[in-house]
Short mmCIF file of C-alpha atoms in Angstrom, two decimals:
data_model
loop_
_atom_site.label_atom_id
_atom_site.label_comp_id
_atom_site.label_asym_id
_atom_site.label_seq_id
_atom_site.Cartn_x
_atom_site.Cartn_y
_atom_site.Cartn_z
CA MET B 135 -14.72 14.71 -14.16
CA SER B 136 -14.77 18.25 -12.85
CA GLY B 137 -16.27 16.82 -9.68
CA TYR B 138 -13.23 14.59 -9.25
CA VAL B 139 -10.75 17.37 -9.99
CA GLY B 140 -12.76 19.66 -7.74
CA ASP B 141 -12.52 17.16 -4.88
CA VAL B 142 -8.77 16.79 -5.34
CA VAL B 143 -8.17 20.52 -5.46
CA ALA B 144 -10.38 21.21 -2.45
CA LEU B 145 -8.76 18.48 -0.35
CA ALA B 146 -5.20 19.41 -1.30
CA ARG B 147 -5.97 23.07 -0.62
CA LYS B 148 -7.29 22.13 2.80
CA ASP B 149 -4.03 20.39 3.67
CA LEU B 150 -1.91 23.28 2.45
CA LEU B 151 -4.01 25.87 4.28
CA LEU B 152 -3.89 23.80 7.44
CA GLU B 153 -0.12 23.69 7.16
CA LEU B 154 0.10 27.42 6.53
CA ARG B 155 -1.90 28.04 9.67
CA ALA B 156 -0.36 25.48 12.03
CA ARG B 157 3.14 25.14 10.50
CA ASP B 158 3.44 21.64 11.89
CA THR B 159 5.38 19.90 9.17
CA LEU B 160 7.28 22.10 6.78
CA PRO B 161 9.60 23.99 9.16
CA ALA B 162 10.49 20.69 10.80
CA MET B 163 11.26 19.12 7.42
CA LEU B 164 13.44 22.05 6.39
CA LEU B 165 15.40 22.00 9.61
CA PHE B 166 15.69 18.23 9.39
CA VAL B 167 17.09 18.15 5.88
CA VAL B 168 19.65 20.87 6.56
CA SER B 169 20.73 19.25 9.82
CA THR B 170 21.09 15.94 8.01
CA LEU B 171 23.34 17.51 5.40
CA VAL B 172 25.52 18.99 8.12
CA VAL B 173 25.75 15.62 9.87
CA PHE B 174 26.74 14.08 6.55
CA HIS B 175 29.61 16.48 6.19
CA PHE B 176 31.08 15.02 9.34
CA ALA B 177 30.09 11.48 8.40
CA LEU B 178 32.02 11.64 5.13
CA PRO B 179 35.71 11.01 5.58
CA GLN B 180 38.16 13.50 4.12
CA GLY B 181 38.52 13.13 0.37
CA ALA B 182 35.51 10.83 0.01
CA GLY B 183 34.65 12.48 -3.28
CA ASP B 184 31.53 13.85 -4.88
CA ASP B 185 29.95 10.51 -5.68
CA ALA B 186 29.69 9.60 -2.01
CA ALA B 187 28.09 13.00 -1.36
CA TYR B 188 25.47 12.34 -4.05
CA GLY B 189 24.68 9.07 -2.37
CA LEU B 190 24.21 10.79 0.95
CA LEU B 191 21.97 13.42 -0.63
CA TRP B 192 19.61 10.59 -1.50
CA VAL B 193 19.65 9.25 2.01
CA ALA B 194 18.79 12.73 3.25
CA LEU B 195 15.95 13.10 0.77
CA VAL B 196 14.41 9.71 1.56
CA PHE B 197 14.48 10.38 5.28
CA THR B 198 13.10 13.87 4.87
CA ALA B 199 10.25 12.44 2.81
CA LEU B 200 9.61 9.86 5.52
CA PHE B 201 9.63 12.63 8.08
CA GLY B 202 6.92 14.47 6.18
CA LEU B 203 4.89 11.37 5.33
CA ALA B 204 4.75 10.34 8.96
CA ARG B 205 2.61 13.41 9.53
CA ALA B 206 0.53 13.03 6.37
CA TRP B 207 -2.61 11.66 8.00
CA VAL B 208 -2.16 13.28 11.41
CA PRO B 209 -4.78 16.02 10.88
CA GLU B 210 -7.41 13.47 9.90
CA ARG B 211 -6.50 11.20 12.78
CA GLU B 212 -6.47 13.88 15.42
CA HIS B 213 -9.97 14.90 14.53
CA ALA B 214 -11.12 11.38 13.58
CA ALA B 215 -12.07 12.89 10.26
CA LEU B 216 -10.94 10.18 7.88
CA ASP B 217 -14.07 8.04 8.14
CA GLY B 218 -16.27 11.05 7.46
CA LEU B 219 -14.05 12.06 4.58
CA VAL B 220 -14.26 8.57 3.12
CA LEU B 221 -18.04 8.62 3.33
CA ALA B 222 -18.34 12.13 1.93
CA THR B 223 -16.06 11.75 -1.06
CA GLY B 224 -17.55 10.11 -4.11
CA ASP B 225 -14.39 8.56 -5.45
CA ARG B 226 -11.98 7.70 -2.62
CA SER B 227 -8.95 7.82 -4.84
CA ALA B 228 -9.45 11.60 -4.88
CA ILE B 229 -8.45 11.61 -1.21
CA TRP B 230 -5.24 9.76 -2.03
CA LEU B 231 -4.44 12.03 -4.97
CA ALA B 232 -5.01 15.16 -2.91
CA LYS B 233 -2.85 13.85 -0.08
CA THR B 234 -0.12 12.93 -2.54
CA VAL B 235 -0.21 16.41 -4.04
CA ALA B 236 0.05 17.96 -0.58
CA ALA B 237 2.90 15.66 0.46
CA LEU B 238 4.66 16.42 -2.78
CA ALA B 239 4.26 20.15 -2.16
CA PHE B 240 5.87 19.83 1.27
CA LEU B 241 8.69 17.66 -0.02
CA GLY B 242 9.20 20.00 -2.97
CA ALA B 243 9.44 22.97 -0.63
CA ALA B 244 12.02 21.12 1.46
CA GLU B 245 13.99 20.29 -1.68
CA VAL B 246 13.94 23.88 -2.87
CA VAL B 247 16.06 24.56 0.21
CA ALA B 248 17.94 21.27 0.32
CA LEU B 249 19.23 21.16 -3.25
CA PRO B 250 20.87 24.60 -3.29
CA ALA B 251 22.22 23.90 0.17
CA PHE B 252 23.68 20.65 -1.10
CA ALA B 253 25.15 22.36 -4.16
CA VAL B 254 26.80 24.99 -1.96
CA LEU B 255 28.01 22.65 0.78
CA PHE B 256 29.00 19.56 -1.21
CA ALA B 257 28.89 19.22 -4.98
CA PRO B 258 27.14 20.81 -7.95
CA LEU B 259 23.94 19.30 -9.34
CA ASP B 260 23.20 19.16 -13.04
CA ALA B 261 19.81 19.16 -14.77
CA ALA B 262 19.60 15.36 -14.90
CA ALA B 263 20.18 15.13 -11.16
CA VAL B 264 17.43 17.68 -10.48
CA LEU B 265 15.08 15.83 -12.82
CA GLY B 266 15.91 12.65 -10.94
CA VAL B 267 15.06 14.34 -7.65
CA VAL B 268 11.73 15.55 -9.03
CA LEU B 269 10.73 12.15 -10.41
CA ALA B 270 11.86 10.28 -7.32
CA SER B 271 9.93 12.72 -5.12
CA VAL B 272 6.79 11.95 -7.09
CA GLY B 273 7.44 8.25 -6.63
CA ILE B 274 8.09 8.40 -2.93
CA CYS B 275 5.02 10.56 -2.28
CA VAL B 276 2.84 8.27 -4.40
CA VAL B 277 3.92 5.18 -2.51
CA GLY B 278 4.40 6.88 0.83
CA THR B 279 0.94 8.39 1.04
CA LEU B 280 -0.62 4.97 0.60
CA ALA B 281 1.83 3.30 2.98
CA SER B 282 1.17 6.04 5.49
CA ALA B 283 -2.58 5.40 5.26
CA MET B 284 -1.88 1.70 5.81
CA ALA B 285 0.36 2.35 8.77
CA ALA B 286 -2.20 4.76 10.23
CA ALA B 287 -4.70 1.90 10.45
CA GLY B 288 -2.64 0.05 13.02
CA ARG B 289 -0.80 0.50 16.25
CA GLY B 290 2.76 1.77 16.23
CA ARG B 291 2.35 3.67 13.00
CA GLU B 292 5.49 5.74 13.45
CA VAL B 293 7.54 2.57 13.59
CA ILE B 294 5.78 0.78 10.75
CA LEU B 295 5.92 3.53 8.15
CA PRO B 296 9.69 3.51 7.50
CA LEU B 297 9.63 -0.28 7.35
CA LEU B 298 7.01 -0.12 4.62
CA VAL B 299 8.52 2.72 2.64
CA LEU B 300 12.25 1.96 2.74
CA PRO B 301 12.17 -1.30 0.72
CA LEU B 302 9.81 0.36 -1.74
CA SER B 303 12.11 3.35 -2.11
CA ILE B 304 15.22 1.33 -2.99
CA PRO B 305 14.45 1.44 -6.75
CA LEU B 306 13.94 5.20 -6.44
CA VAL B 307 17.32 5.61 -4.80
CA VAL B 308 18.90 3.53 -7.55
CA GLY B 309 17.28 5.67 -10.23
CA GLY B 310 18.06 8.92 -8.45
CA VAL B 311 21.69 8.16 -7.72
CA GLY B 312 22.09 6.86 -11.27
CA ALA B 313 20.67 10.08 -12.67
CA SER B 314 23.09 12.07 -10.48
CA VAL B 315 26.33 10.20 -11.07
CA SER B 316 25.98 8.32 -14.34
CA SER B 317 27.22 9.69 -17.62
CA GLU B 318 24.12 8.14 -19.22
CA PRO B 319 21.34 9.55 -17.04
CA ARG B 320 18.61 8.94 -19.59
CA THR B 321 18.14 5.27 -18.66
CA TYR B 322 17.73 6.16 -15.01
CA VAL B 323 15.27 8.95 -15.71
CA ALA B 324 13.23 6.58 -17.85
CA PHE B 325 13.34 4.02 -15.08
CA LEU B 326 12.07 6.58 -12.56
CA CYS B 327 9.20 7.45 -14.91
CA LEU B 328 8.34 3.75 -15.14
CA TYR B 329 8.37 3.40 -11.36
CA ASP B 330 6.15 6.45 -10.92
CA ALA B 331 3.65 5.20 -13.49
CA VAL B 332 3.46 1.65 -12.11
CA PHE B 333 3.06 2.64 -8.50
CA ALA B 334 0.80 5.62 -9.17
CA ILE B 335 -1.67 3.38 -10.99
CA LEU B 336 -1.42 0.73 -8.29
CA SER B 337 -1.86 3.18 -5.42
CA TRP B 338 -4.63 5.05 -7.17
CA ALA B 339 -6.55 1.83 -7.77
CA SER B 340 -6.01 0.29 -4.34
CA PHE B 341 -6.40 3.27 -1.99
CA GLU B 342 -10.12 2.69 -1.67
CA TYR B 343 -9.52 -0.73 -0.13
CA VAL B 344 -7.13 0.67 2.44
CA VAL B 345 -9.46 3.27 3.92
CA THR B 346 -12.92 1.72 3.72
CA GLU B 347 -14.14 -0.27 6.70
CA MET A 24 36.12 -33.37 4.12
CA SER A 25 37.34 -30.68 1.79
CA ALA A 26 36.24 -27.06 2.26
CA GLY A 27 33.85 -27.33 -0.68
CA GLU A 28 32.23 -30.42 0.77
CA LYS A 29 31.79 -28.65 4.09
CA TYR A 30 29.98 -25.76 2.44
CA VAL A 31 27.71 -28.12 0.51
CA ALA A 32 26.89 -29.97 3.71
CA ALA A 33 26.24 -26.66 5.45
CA ALA A 34 23.87 -25.48 2.71
CA TYR A 35 21.83 -28.67 2.71
CA GLY A 36 21.98 -28.83 6.49
CA VAL A 37 20.51 -25.33 6.75
CA VAL A 38 17.58 -26.32 4.55
CA PHE A 39 17.05 -29.43 6.65
CA LEU A 40 17.28 -27.39 9.84
CA PHE A 41 14.73 -24.87 8.60
CA VAL A 42 12.25 -27.60 7.81
CA LEU A 43 12.86 -29.15 11.23
CA VAL A 44 12.31 -25.83 12.99
CA TRP A 45 9.14 -25.40 10.98
CA VAL A 46 7.99 -28.87 12.07
CA ALA A 47 8.71 -27.95 15.69
CA ILE A 48 6.65 -24.77 15.38
CA ILE A 49 3.78 -26.67 13.79
CA ALA A 50 4.04 -29.28 16.54
CA ALA A 51 3.77 -26.57 19.18
CA LYS A 52 0.78 -25.18 17.38
CA LEU A 53 -0.83 -28.61 17.19
CA ALA A 54 -0.34 -29.07 20.92
CA ARG A 55 -2.06 -25.74 21.53
CA LEU A 56 -4.92 -26.63 19.23
CA GLU A 57 -5.31 -29.96 20.99
CA ARG A 58 -5.49 -28.25 24.36
CA GLU A 59 -8.03 -25.71 23.15
CA THR A 60 -10.28 -28.27 21.47
CA GLY A 61 -10.05 -30.32 24.66
CA GLU A 62 -11.27 -27.33 26.67
CA LEU A 63 -14.11 -26.74 24.26
CA ALA A 64 -15.10 -30.42 24.32
CA GLU A 65 -15.09 -30.27 28.12
CA LEU A 66 -17.33 -27.23 27.97
CA ALA A 67 -19.72 -28.91 25.53
CA ARG A 68 -19.84 -32.01 27.69
CA GLY A 69 -20.69 -29.92 30.73
CA ARG A 70 -23.49 -28.22 28.81
CA ARG A 71 -24.98 -31.52 27.77
CA HIS A 72 -25.09 -32.78 31.34
CA ASP A 73 -26.61 -29.54 32.58
CA GLY A 74 -29.38 -29.20 30.06
CA MET U 275 -6.33 -25.15 -3.97
CA PRO U 276 -8.71 -27.82 -5.22
CA ALA U 277 -8.30 -30.84 -3.01
CA ARG U 278 -8.10 -33.44 -5.75
CA ILE U 279 -4.84 -34.71 -4.32
CA THR U 280 -5.13 -35.11 -0.59
CA LEU U 281 -2.50 -33.81 1.77
CA PRO U 282 -1.23 -37.26 2.84
CA THR U 283 -0.73 -38.24 -0.82
CA LEU U 284 1.06 -34.98 -1.44
CA SER U 285 3.34 -35.59 1.54
CA VAL U 286 4.26 -39.03 0.24
CA ILE U 287 5.01 -37.57 -3.20
CA SER U 288 7.12 -34.91 -1.52
CA VAL U 289 9.19 -37.46 0.39
CA ALA U 290 9.70 -39.59 -2.73
CA LEU U 291 10.69 -36.61 -4.85
CA MET U 292 13.07 -35.33 -2.19
CA ALA U 293 14.76 -38.73 -1.96
CA ALA U 294 15.02 -38.89 -5.75
CA ALA U 295 16.41 -35.35 -5.87
CA VAL U 296 19.11 -36.02 -3.27
CA THR U 297 20.08 -39.25 -5.04
CA MET U 298 20.27 -37.51 -8.40
CA ILE U 299 22.24 -34.57 -7.03
CA PHE U 300 24.87 -36.52 -5.15
CA PHE U 301 25.14 -39.83 -6.96
CA VAL U 302 24.00 -39.34 -10.55
CA ALA U 303 24.87 -35.82 -11.64
CA PRO U 304 28.59 -35.43 -12.37
CA GLU U 305 30.70 -32.96 -10.46
CA ASP U 306 30.99 -29.60 -12.17
CA ALA U 307 34.33 -29.36 -13.96
CA ASP U 308 34.72 -25.69 -13.11
CA GLN U 309 33.36 -25.18 -9.62
CA GLY U 310 33.81 -28.66 -8.21
CA ILE U 311 31.59 -29.93 -5.50
CA SER U 312 30.34 -26.54 -4.31
CA GLN U 313 28.26 -26.33 -7.47
CA LYS U 314 25.95 -28.87 -5.82
CA ILE U 315 24.49 -26.03 -3.74
CA PHE U 316 22.97 -24.75 -6.96
CA TYR U 317 20.53 -27.69 -7.11
CA PHE U 318 18.76 -26.49 -3.99
CA HIS U 319 19.51 -22.79 -3.98
CA VAL U 320 17.97 -21.94 -7.35
CA PRO U 321 14.80 -24.08 -6.96
CA ILE U 322 14.24 -22.56 -3.52
CA ALA U 323 14.54 -19.07 -4.99
CA LEU U 324 12.16 -19.90 -7.85
CA THR U 325 9.70 -21.45 -5.41
CA ALA U 326 9.81 -18.32 -3.27
CA TYR U 327 8.77 -16.29 -6.32
CA VAL U 328 5.94 -18.75 -6.96
CA LEU U 329 4.77 -18.38 -3.36
CA PHE U 330 4.88 -14.58 -3.47
CA GLY U 331 2.93 -14.72 -6.72
CA LEU U 332 0.41 -17.08 -5.16
CA GLY U 333 0.06 -14.72 -2.21
CA ALA U 334 -0.64 -11.81 -4.53
CA TRP U 335 -3.12 -13.84 -6.55
CA LYS U 336 -5.03 -14.74 -3.40
CA ALA U 337 -4.80 -11.11 -2.34
CA LEU U 338 -6.50 -10.14 -5.56
CA ARG U 339 -9.25 -12.59 -4.71
CA VAL U 340 -9.58 -10.94 -1.28
CA LEU U 341 -10.18 -7.59 -2.92
CA TRP U 342 -12.65 -9.08 -5.38
CA THR U 343 -14.70 -11.24 -3.07
CA ARG U 344 -13.89 -10.09 0.48
CA GLY U 345 -13.41 -13.46 2.06
CA GLU U 346 -11.52 -14.45 5.16
CA ARG U 347 -10.63 -17.66 3.35
CA TYR U 348 -8.50 -15.94 0.73
CA ASP U 349 -6.93 -13.71 3.34
CA LEU U 350 -5.64 -16.75 5.21
CA GLU U 351 -4.40 -18.28 1.97
CA SER U 352 -2.61 -15.12 0.94
CA TYR U 353 -1.05 -14.75 4.38
CA THR U 354 0.12 -18.36 4.44
CA ALA U 355 1.60 -18.16 0.96
CA ILE U 356 3.55 -15.02 1.87
CA HIS U 357 4.69 -16.58 5.12
CA GLN U 358 6.02 -19.59 3.23
CA GLY U 359 7.55 -17.31 0.62
CA THR U 360 9.41 -15.44 3.35
CA ILE U 361 10.73 -18.70 4.79
CA PHE U 362 11.94 -19.77 1.37
CA GLY U 363 13.35 -16.28 0.79
CA ALA U 364 15.37 -16.56 4.00
CA LEU U 365 16.61 -19.96 2.86
CA THR U 366 17.61 -18.47 -0.48
CA LEU U 367 19.64 -15.82 1.31
CA ILE U 368 21.38 -18.31 3.57
CA THR U 369 22.16 -20.90 0.90
CA GLY U 370 23.23 -18.06 -1.40
CA ALA U 371 25.59 -16.72 1.25
CA ILE U 372 27.11 -20.17 1.73
CA TRP U 373 27.54 -20.54 -2.00
CA ALA U 374 29.16 -17.13 -2.26
CA LYS U 375 31.58 -18.16 0.48
CA ALA U 376 32.32 -21.46 -1.24
CA SER U 377 32.95 -20.02 -4.69
CA TRP U 378 34.19 -16.47 -4.07
CA GLY U 379 35.44 -16.63 -0.50
CA VAL U 380 33.05 -13.98 0.85
CA TRP U 381 29.77 -14.41 2.70
CA TRP U 382 28.05 -11.68 0.82
CA THR U 383 28.55 -10.00 -2.52
CA TRP U 384 26.51 -7.11 -3.81
CA SER U 385 27.33 -8.13 -7.35
CA SER U 386 24.99 -11.11 -7.24
CA ASN U 387 21.80 -9.45 -8.41
CA GLN U 388 19.58 -12.32 -7.40
CA LEU U 389 20.81 -12.26 -3.82
CA VAL U 390 20.41 -8.50 -3.54
CA LEU U 391 16.90 -8.77 -4.94
CA PHE U 392 16.07 -11.37 -2.35
CA LEU U 393 17.41 -9.17 0.40
CA VAL U 394 15.11 -6.34 -0.72
CA LEU U 395 12.14 -8.69 -1.01
CA PHE U 396 12.90 -10.25 2.34
CA LEU U 397 12.86 -6.84 4.00
CA PHE U 398 9.68 -5.91 2.16
CA TYR U 399 7.83 -9.05 3.20
CA CYS U 400 9.08 -8.87 6.78
CA ALA U 401 7.38 -5.48 6.91
CA TYR U 402 4.22 -7.26 5.71
CA PHE U 403 4.09 -9.14 8.98
CA MET U 404 4.80 -6.03 11.03
CA LEU U 405 1.95 -4.29 9.25
CA ARG U 406 -0.39 -7.23 9.57
CA PHE U 407 0.17 -7.71 13.26
CA SER U 408 -0.23 -4.01 14.00
CA VAL U 409 -3.75 -3.85 12.56
CA GLU U 410 -6.72 -5.35 14.37
CA ALA U 411 -8.16 -8.46 12.76
CA GLY U 412 -11.09 -7.80 10.49
CA PRO U 413 -12.01 -6.89 6.94
CA ARG U 414 -9.82 -3.79 7.07
CA ARG U 415 -6.74 -5.82 7.88
CA GLU U 416 -7.57 -8.32 5.16
CA ARG U 417 -7.72 -5.57 2.59
CA ILE U 418 -4.64 -3.70 3.77
CA SER U 419 -2.62 -6.92 3.74
CA ALA U 420 -3.95 -7.72 0.29
CA VAL U 421 -2.98 -4.33 -1.11
CA TYR U 422 0.49 -4.69 0.38
CA ALA U 423 0.85 -8.16 -1.15
CA LEU U 424 -0.07 -6.72 -4.53
CA PHE U 425 2.59 -4.04 -4.12
CA GLY U 426 5.01 -6.92 -3.59
CA VAL U 427 4.49 -8.42 -7.03
CA ALA U 428 4.90 -4.99 -8.58
CA LEU U 429 8.06 -4.47 -6.58
CA ILE U 430 9.68 -7.73 -7.74
CA PRO U 431 10.20 -6.76 -11.42
CA VAL U 432 10.81 -3.10 -10.59
CA SER U 433 13.48 -3.99 -8.03
CA PHE U 434 14.97 -6.52 -10.40
CA LEU U 435 15.36 -3.80 -13.00
CA ALA U 436 16.68 -1.35 -10.42
CA ILE U 437 19.31 -3.77 -9.16
CA ARG U 438 20.41 -4.49 -12.72
CA LEU U 439 20.77 -0.76 -13.27
CA ALA U 440 22.52 -0.24 -9.96
CA SER U 441 25.15 -2.84 -10.73
CA ASP U 442 26.26 -0.57 -13.58
CA PHE U 443 27.42 2.21 -11.31
CA ILE U 444 28.01 0.52 -7.98
CA HIS U 445 30.19 -2.42 -8.91
CA PRO U 446 31.29 -2.86 -12.48
CA THR U 447 33.08 -6.14 -11.75
CA VAL U 448 30.75 -8.97 -12.62
CA PHE U 449 30.89 -12.43 -11.18
CA THR U 450 28.69 -14.81 -12.97
CA ARG U 451 27.22 -18.06 -11.89
CA GLU U 452 26.47 -19.22 -15.39
CA GLY U 453 29.02 -21.96 -15.51
CA PRO U 454 29.45 -24.19 -18.52
CA GLN U 455 26.25 -25.64 -19.94
CA MET U 456 24.58 -28.17 -17.71
CA THR U 457 24.91 -31.71 -18.97
CA GLY U 458 21.86 -33.92 -19.37
CA THR U 459 21.94 -35.54 -15.95
CA MET U 460 22.77 -32.25 -14.25
CA PHE U 461 19.73 -30.68 -15.82
CA GLY U 462 17.68 -33.71 -14.86
CA ALA U 463 18.83 -33.45 -11.25
CA PHE U 464 17.96 -29.76 -11.28
CA CYS U 465 14.44 -30.45 -12.56
CA VAL U 466 13.81 -33.18 -10.01
CA ALA U 467 15.13 -30.96 -7.23
CA TRP U 468 12.87 -28.16 -8.36
CA ALA U 469 9.84 -30.44 -8.39
CA ALA U 470 10.78 -31.73 -4.94
CA ILE U 471 11.06 -28.21 -3.52
CA VAL U 472 7.79 -27.07 -5.09
CA VAL U 473 5.93 -30.05 -3.68
CA LEU U 474 7.58 -29.55 -0.30
CA ALA U 475 6.42 -25.94 -0.38
CA LEU U 476 2.91 -27.06 -1.28
CA VAL U 477 2.84 -29.50 1.62
CA MET U 478 4.10 -26.89 4.07
CA TYR U 479 1.60 -24.39 2.69
CA SER U 480 -1.29 -26.84 3.07
CA VAL U 481 -0.32 -27.87 6.59
CA GLU U 482 0.04 -24.30 7.74
CA LEU U 483 -3.20 -23.33 6.09
CA ALA U 484 -5.01 -26.22 7.78
CA GLY U 485 -3.63 -25.04 11.12
CA LYS U 486 -4.73 -21.46 10.54
CA ARG U 487 -8.19 -22.58 9.42
CA THR U 488 -8.53 -24.77 12.49
CA ASP U 489 -7.57 -21.75 14.57
CA ALA U 490 -10.30 -19.70 12.92
CA HIS U 491 -12.87 -22.46 13.40
CA LEU U 492 -11.92 -22.77 17.04
CA ARG U 493 -12.42 -19.08 17.53
CA GLU U 494 -15.85 -19.37 16.00
CA LEU U 495 -16.73 -22.38 18.14
CA ARG U 496 -15.63 -20.60 21.26
CA GLU U 497 -17.87 -17.68 20.42
CA ALA U 498 -20.76 -20.02 19.66
CA LEU U 499 -20.31 -21.79 22.99
CA GLY U 500 -20.31 -18.44 24.69
CA ARG U 501 -16.83 -18.16 26.08
#
C-alpha cells in the first residue's frame, strides 16, 4: 500500500511543484474569483439580500473550479506525458487521486482568498457554510478531474468540460447553498458527504478505463 | 374545443410529431444505407468481372 | 436483447398496444373529477418519463458490459439506449410543460421535482453526445462513453435527492400532482399506456440499433473491399 500512497504523493507533489515554478493556474484562479465577486456586486440589484449573495458565491466557486480544472491535464498534454504516466504507474487510479489532490489544493488556495473576500464584501459566513464549501470542493474536484481527463481525450476540450461538469455539480450547489442559508444545515452537509463518497468511489474505480488505450 | 382539450391534443400531438420526425430521420438513414450498399455491390460486381 | 420475439412481431404488438391505450385513455377511463380533461396528459407523460429512466438504466447496464468485455456491440447498444432515453426525456419535458400550462397556467414550474430532474438529466445526457462526438471512434471512446453513462445512473438518484432538498429552501409552496386515487379503469388505462410506450421504445431502440449495426458492417465491408 505504501507503493500506492507513494505514487499519489509523488504525482501530487510534481503538480504542485510545477505550479510553483510556472504559476500558470493559481494566480489566474485568484484573480478570476475576485473579479467574479466584483461583477456580482453589480449584478445584484440594490437590496437583493444576503441569500442572493450566497447563491452567487456558489456560482463563483463552481466557475473558479472549472477554470482550474480546465488546466488540470495541460502539463501532461503539452509534453504528451499521459501515456507514459499510464504505463509507468502500477495502479492508474493513483494518477486520478494525485490529480484530484492537486486540483483540490489549487481550489482550496483560491477559496482561502475568496471566502474572506466574500465575507468582507457581501455577507458573513458561518461554520456550516465553510464546511459546505470544503465538502463541495472535494466533490467538484473528484468529478471534475475525471471529466477533465475525459474531455482531454477529444477535440474541443475547453468547450466540453463545462458541459460535463455543470450538470454533475448541480447537487453540489444545492448542498452548498443549503448549508449556507438553511437553518438546518446538517441535512445538507450529510448530503454533500454522500455525494463525495458516491462519486469518489465511482471516479476512483473508473479512471483506469478513461486513460488506457 | 375547450382550453383543456387543446392542451391534451397538443401533448399527444407532440408525441406523435416526435415519432414522425424520428421516422423521417430513420428513413433518411435508410436511403443513405441503400445508396452505400448499392455502391459496394457495384464495386463487387466490377471485381467479379475483372478477375 | 435476445431475439426471441422478432422486430416485426414487436412492431405489431406496439401498434396494437398503442391503439388499445388511446382507446382506454379517451373512451374508457372517466374524466378526472378534479383536473378535468387535462389529466389525460398524465397517461402519456408519466409512462414516457418512466420509460426514459428504463432506457438510461439500460444504457448504463450495457456500458457496464462494455467495461467488462470490451465489445463494440455493447457500445452501440449503450449509445442507442441513451439516445432513445434522451428523446423520451425531451418528450417528458415537453409534455410536462404542456401539463403545467394546462393545470397551473405556467409553462414551467421549478416546484415540480420530476420536471426539474428531467431537465438536469437532459442536460447531462446531451453532454454525453458532445463528448462522444468529440472523441475519435475506437476502444477509448467506447470506454469513455461507458464511464459517462455509468455516472448518469449515479446522478439520477443523487440529483433526485438534491432537488428534493432544494425545494425546501427555494420554493416552499408545493403543487402536487397526486390527485384523488385513480379509479380501476383509470389505473388500467395507465398500465396499458405504459406497456404501449415501453414496447414503442423497444421497437425504436431495435430499429435504431439495426441501423447502427448495418452502418458498422458497411464500414467493415468497405475496408474489406479496399475502398
